[in-house]
Amino acid sequence: MTKMNLIIYEGVMCCSTGVCGPEPDKVLIDLNQSLKKLQDEFKEMNVIRASMTFNLKLFFENEMISRLIKENGPGILPITTINGKIVARQKYLTYAELKKEVENSQSRIE
């Protein structure tokens, strides 16, 4: 199987996961659990969370993401890509949605 890259471009975060502090965001907790489960299921998949706080370089390296942010502002985030294709904007996908997108991308590769 060809290596698959899932990248989530996120806004400014307090830490690399966004799951910290006295009242962590439930959506980010669910996202972390979903990503761990997906990585267990799809061993060849590389998952990267690129926040504007910790991985700004990845935003500049991707012309499509840079252009979308320039045109729409950071409110367009989060953006999820799989092998460079945008599969979601302005929301985090659920586990079921992520799995479906990964499987669809996997079938296009094979």
PDB file of N, CA, C and O in Angstrom, residues 21-52:
ATOM      1  N   GLY A  21      -5.812  22.241  29.761  1.00  0.00           N
ATOM      2  CA  GLY A  21      -6.555  23.233  30.536  1.00  0.00           C
ATOM      3  C   GLY A  21      -7.678  22.597  31.332  1.00  0.00           C
ATOM      4  O   GLY A  21      -7.938  21.397  31.232  1.00  0.00           O
ATOM      5  N   PRO A  22      -8.354  23.412  32.115  1.00  0.00           N
ATOM      6  CA  PRO A  22      -9.393  22.881  33.001  1.00  0.00           C
ATOM      7  C   PRO A  22     -10.636  22.391  32.263  1.00  0.00           C
ATOM      8  O   PRO A  22     -11.348  21.503  32.744  1.00  0.00           O
ATOM      9  N   GLU A  23     -10.917  22.945  31.084  1.00  0.00           N
ATOM     10  CA  GLU A  23     -12.102  22.530  30.332  1.00  0.00           C
ATOM     11  C   GLU A  23     -11.732  22.318  28.859  1.00  0.00           C
ATOM     12  O   GLU A  23     -12.040  23.153  28.008  1.00  0.00           O
ATOM     13  N   PRO A  24     -11.093  21.178  28.545  1.00  0.00           N
ATOM     14  CA  PRO A  24     -10.700  20.922  27.160  1.00  0.00           C
ATOM     15  C   PRO A  24     -11.927  20.788  26.254  1.00  0.00           C
ATOM     16  O   PRO A  24     -12.987  20.351  26.675  1.00  0.00           O
ATOM     17  N   ASP A  25     -11.753  21.193  24.997  1.00  0.00           N
ATOM     18  CA  ASP A  25     -12.808  21.146  23.994  1.00  0.00           C
ATOM     19  C   ASP A  25     -13.145  19.687  23.669  1.00  0.00           C
ATOM     20  O   ASP A  25     -12.286  18.918  23.259  1.00  0.00           O
ATOM     21  N   LYS A  26     -14.404  19.316  23.830  1.00  0.00           N
ATOM     22  CA  LYS A  26     -14.861  17.937  23.585  1.00  0.00           C
ATOM     23  C   LYS A  26     -14.596  17.519  22.135  1.00  0.00           C
ATOM     24  O   LYS A  26     -14.244  16.366  21.869  1.00  0.00           O
ATOM     25  N   VAL A  27     -14.740  18.449  21.204  1.00  0.00           N
ATOM     26  CA  VAL A  27     -14.501  18.132  19.793  1.00  0.00           C
ATOM     27  C   VAL A  27     -13.044  17.714  19.584  1.00  0.00           C
ATOM     28  O   VAL A  27     -12.767  16.748  18.856  1.00  0.00           O
ATOM     29  N   LEU A  28     -12.112  18.412  20.244  1.00  0.00           N
ATOM     30  CA  LEU A  28     -10.694  18.068  20.097  1.00  0.00           C
ATOM     31  C   LEU A  28     -10.358  16.760  20.801  1.00  0.00           C
ATOM     32  O   LEU A  28      -9.507  15.998  20.329  1.00  0.00           O
ATOM     33  N   ILE A  29     -11.018  16.487  21.907  1.00  0.00           N
ATOM     34  CA  ILE A  29     -10.829  15.193  22.584  1.00  0.00           C
ATOM     35  C   ILE A  29     -11.283  14.067  21.653  1.00  0.00           C
ATOM     36  O   ILE A  29     -10.572  13.072  21.464  1.00  0.00           O
ATOM     37  N   ASP A  30     -12.456  14.235  21.049  1.00  0.00           N
ATOM     38  CA  ASP A  30     -12.973  13.226  20.117  1.00  0.00           C
ATOM     39  C   ASP A  30     -12.046  13.073  18.908  1.00  0.00           C
ATOM     40  O   ASP A  30     -11.799  11.952  18.447  1.00  0.00           O
ATOM     41  N   LEU A  31     -11.519  14.200  18.410  1.00  0.00           N
ATOM     42  CA  LEU A  31     -10.603  14.144  17.270  1.00  0.00           C
ATOM     43  C   LEU A  31      -9.354  13.347  17.618  1.00  0.00           C
ATOM     44  O   LEU A  31      -8.930  12.478  16.847  1.00  0.00           O
ATOM     45  N   ASN A  32      -8.775  13.613  18.778  1.00  0.00           N
ATOM     46  CA  ASN A  32      -7.580  12.868  19.195  1.00  0.00           C
ATOM     47  C   ASN A  32      -7.848  11.376  19.257  1.00  0.00           C
ATOM     48  O   ASN A  32      -7.042  10.566  18.791  1.00  0.00           O
ATOM     49  N   GLN A  33      -8.980  11.000  19.814  1.00  0.00           N
ATOM     50  CA  GLN A  33      -9.328   9.575  19.906  1.00  0.00           C
ATOM     51  C   GLN A  33      -9.544   8.976  18.513  1.00  0.00           C
ATOM     52  O   GLN A  33      -9.122   7.864  18.232  1.00  0.00           O
ATOM     53  N   SER A  34     -10.198   9.747  17.648  1.00  0.00           N
ATOM     54  CA  SER A  34     -10.448   9.273  16.281  1.00  0.00           C
ATOM     55  C   SER A  34      -9.145   9.056  15.528  1.00  0.00           C
ATOM     56  O   SER A  34      -8.980   8.050  14.832  1.00  0.00           O
ATOM     57  N   LEU A  35      -8.211   9.992  15.673  1.00  0.00           N
ATOM     58  CA  LEU A  35      -6.943   9.870  14.958  1.00  0.00           C
ATOM     59  C   LEU A  35      -6.127   8.679  15.459  1.00  0.00           C
ATOM     60  O   LEU A  35      -5.510   7.958  14.665  1.00  0.00           O
ATOM     61  N   LYS A  36      -6.148   8.451  16.765  1.00  0.00           N
ATOM     62  CA  LYS A  36      -5.431   7.286  17.308  1.00  0.00           C
ATOM     63  C   LYS A  36      -6.033   5.989  16.779  1.00  0.00           C
ATOM     64  O   LYS A  36      -5.320   5.061  16.386  1.00  0.00           O
ATOM     65  N   LYS A  37      -7.363   5.923  16.745  1.00  0.00           N
ATOM     66  CA  LYS A  37      -8.041   4.727  16.255  1.00  0.00           C
ATOM     67  C   LYS A  37      -7.742   4.505  14.769  1.00  0.00           C
ATOM     68  O   LYS A  37      -7.465   3.376  14.343  1.00  0.00           O
ATOM     69  N   LEU A  38      -7.769   5.576  13.985  1.00  0.00           N
ATOM     70  CA  LEU A  38      -7.473   5.460  12.556  1.00  0.00           C
ATOM     71  C   LEU A  38      -6.040   5.001  12.322  1.00  0.00           C
ATOM     72  O   LEU A  38      -5.774   4.177  11.443  1.00  0.00           O
ATOM     73  N   GLN A  39      -5.102   5.521  13.116  1.00  0.00           N
ATOM     74  CA  GLN A  39      -3.705   5.111  12.958  1.00  0.00           C
ATOM     75  C   GLN A  39      -3.519   3.643  13.315  1.00  0.00           C
ATOM     76  O   GLN A  39      -2.684   2.972  12.725  1.00  0.00           O
ATOM     77  N   ASP A  40      -4.311   3.137  14.250  1.00  0.00           N
ATOM     78  CA  ASP A  40      -4.255   1.713  14.575  1.00  0.00           C
ATOM     79  C   ASP A  40      -4.801   0.877  13.418  1.00  0.00           C
ATOM     80  O   ASP A  40      -4.315  -0.214  13.150  1.00  0.00           O
ATOM     81  N   GLU A  41      -5.830   1.384  12.764  1.00  0.00           N
ATOM     82  CA  GLU A  41      -6.472   0.645  11.669  1.00  0.00           C
ATOM     83  C   GLU A  41      -5.721   0.760  10.348  1.00  0.00           C
ATOM     84  O   GLU A  41      -5.751  -0.165   9.543  1.00  0.00           O
ATOM     85  N   PHE A  42      -5.106   1.916  10.107  1.00  0.00           N
ATOM     86  CA  PHE A  42      -4.417   2.162   8.838  1.00  0.00           C
ATOM     87  C   PHE A  42      -2.953   2.454   9.155  1.00  0.00           C
ATOM     88  O   PHE A  42      -2.529   3.599   9.251  1.00  0.00           O
ATOM     89  N   LYS A  43      -2.193   1.377   9.324  1.00  0.00           N
ATOM     90  CA  LYS A  43      -0.802   1.495   9.781  1.00  0.00           C
ATOM     91  C   LYS A  43       0.074   2.294   8.823  1.00  0.00           C
ATOM     92  O   LYS A  43       1.060   2.895   9.238  1.00  0.00           O
ATOM     93  N   GLU A  44      -0.265   2.300   7.540  1.00  0.00           N
ATOM     94  CA  GLU A  44       0.550   3.000   6.545  1.00  0.00           C
ATOM     95  C   GLU A  44       0.189   4.477   6.423  1.00  0.00           C
ATOM     96  O   GLU A  44       0.752   5.182   5.598  1.00  0.00           O
ATOM     97  N   MET A  45      -0.745   4.940   7.243  1.00  0.00           N
ATOM     98  CA  MET A  45      -1.179   6.328   7.151  1.00  0.00           C
ATOM     99  C   MET A  45      -0.357   7.208   8.087  1.00  0.00           C
ATOM    100  O   MET A  45      -0.114   6.871   9.241  1.00  0.00           O
ATOM    101  N   ASN A  46       0.077   8.353   7.546  1.00  0.00           N
ATOM    102  CA  ASN A  46       0.817   9.336   8.315  1.00  0.00           C
ATOM    103  C   ASN A  46      -0.163  10.462   8.683  1.00  0.00           C
ATOM    104  O   ASN A  46      -0.783  11.046   7.800  1.00  0.00           O
ATOM    105  N   VAL A  47      -0.326  10.726   9.978  1.00  0.00           N
ATOM    106  CA  VAL A  47      -1.244  11.772  10.432  1.00  0.00           C
ATOM    107  C   VAL A  47      -0.431  12.934  10.986  1.00  0.00           C
ATOM    108  O   VAL A  47       0.440  12.752  11.829  1.00  0.00           O
ATOM    109  N   ILE A  48      -0.733  14.126  10.470  1.00  0.00           N
ATOM    110  CA  ILE A  48      -0.042  15.336  10.925  1.00  0.00           C
ATOM    111  C   ILE A  48      -1.084  16.372  11.321  1.00  0.00           C
ATOM    112  O   ILE A  48      -2.016  16.626  10.565  1.00  0.00           O
ATOM    113  N   ARG A  49      -0.931  16.928  12.494  1.00  0.00           N
ATOM    114  CA  ARG A  49      -1.761  18.061  12.893  1.00  0.00           C
ATOM    115  C   ARG A  49      -0.884  19.300  12.810  1.00  0.00           C
ATOM    116  O   ARG A  49       0.108  19.416  13.508  1.00  0.00           O
ATOM    117  N   ALA A  50      -1.268  20.204  11.909  1.00  0.00           N
ATOM    118  CA  ALA A  50      -0.499  21.420  11.680  1.00  0.00           C
ATOM    119  C   ALA A  50      -1.257  22.604  12.255  1.00  0.00           C
ATOM    120  O   ALA A  50      -2.226  23.063  11.662  1.00  0.00           O
ATOM    121  N   SER A  51      -0.847  23.064  13.412  1.00  0.00           N
ATOM    122  CA  SER A  51      -1.509  24.242  13.977  1.00  0.00           C
ATOM    123  C   SER A  51      -0.696  25.476  13.625  1.00  0.00           C
ATOM    124  O   SER A  51       0.517  25.403  13.397  1.00  0.00           O
ATOM    125  N   MET A  52      -1.370  26.616  13.561  1.00  0.00           N
ATOM    126  CA  MET A  52      -0.674  27.865  13.233  1.00  0.00           C
ATOM    127  C   MET A  52       0.328  28.218  14.319  1.00  0.00           C
ATOM    128  O   MET A  52       1.260  28.970  14.085  1.00  0.00           O
TER     129      MET A  52
END
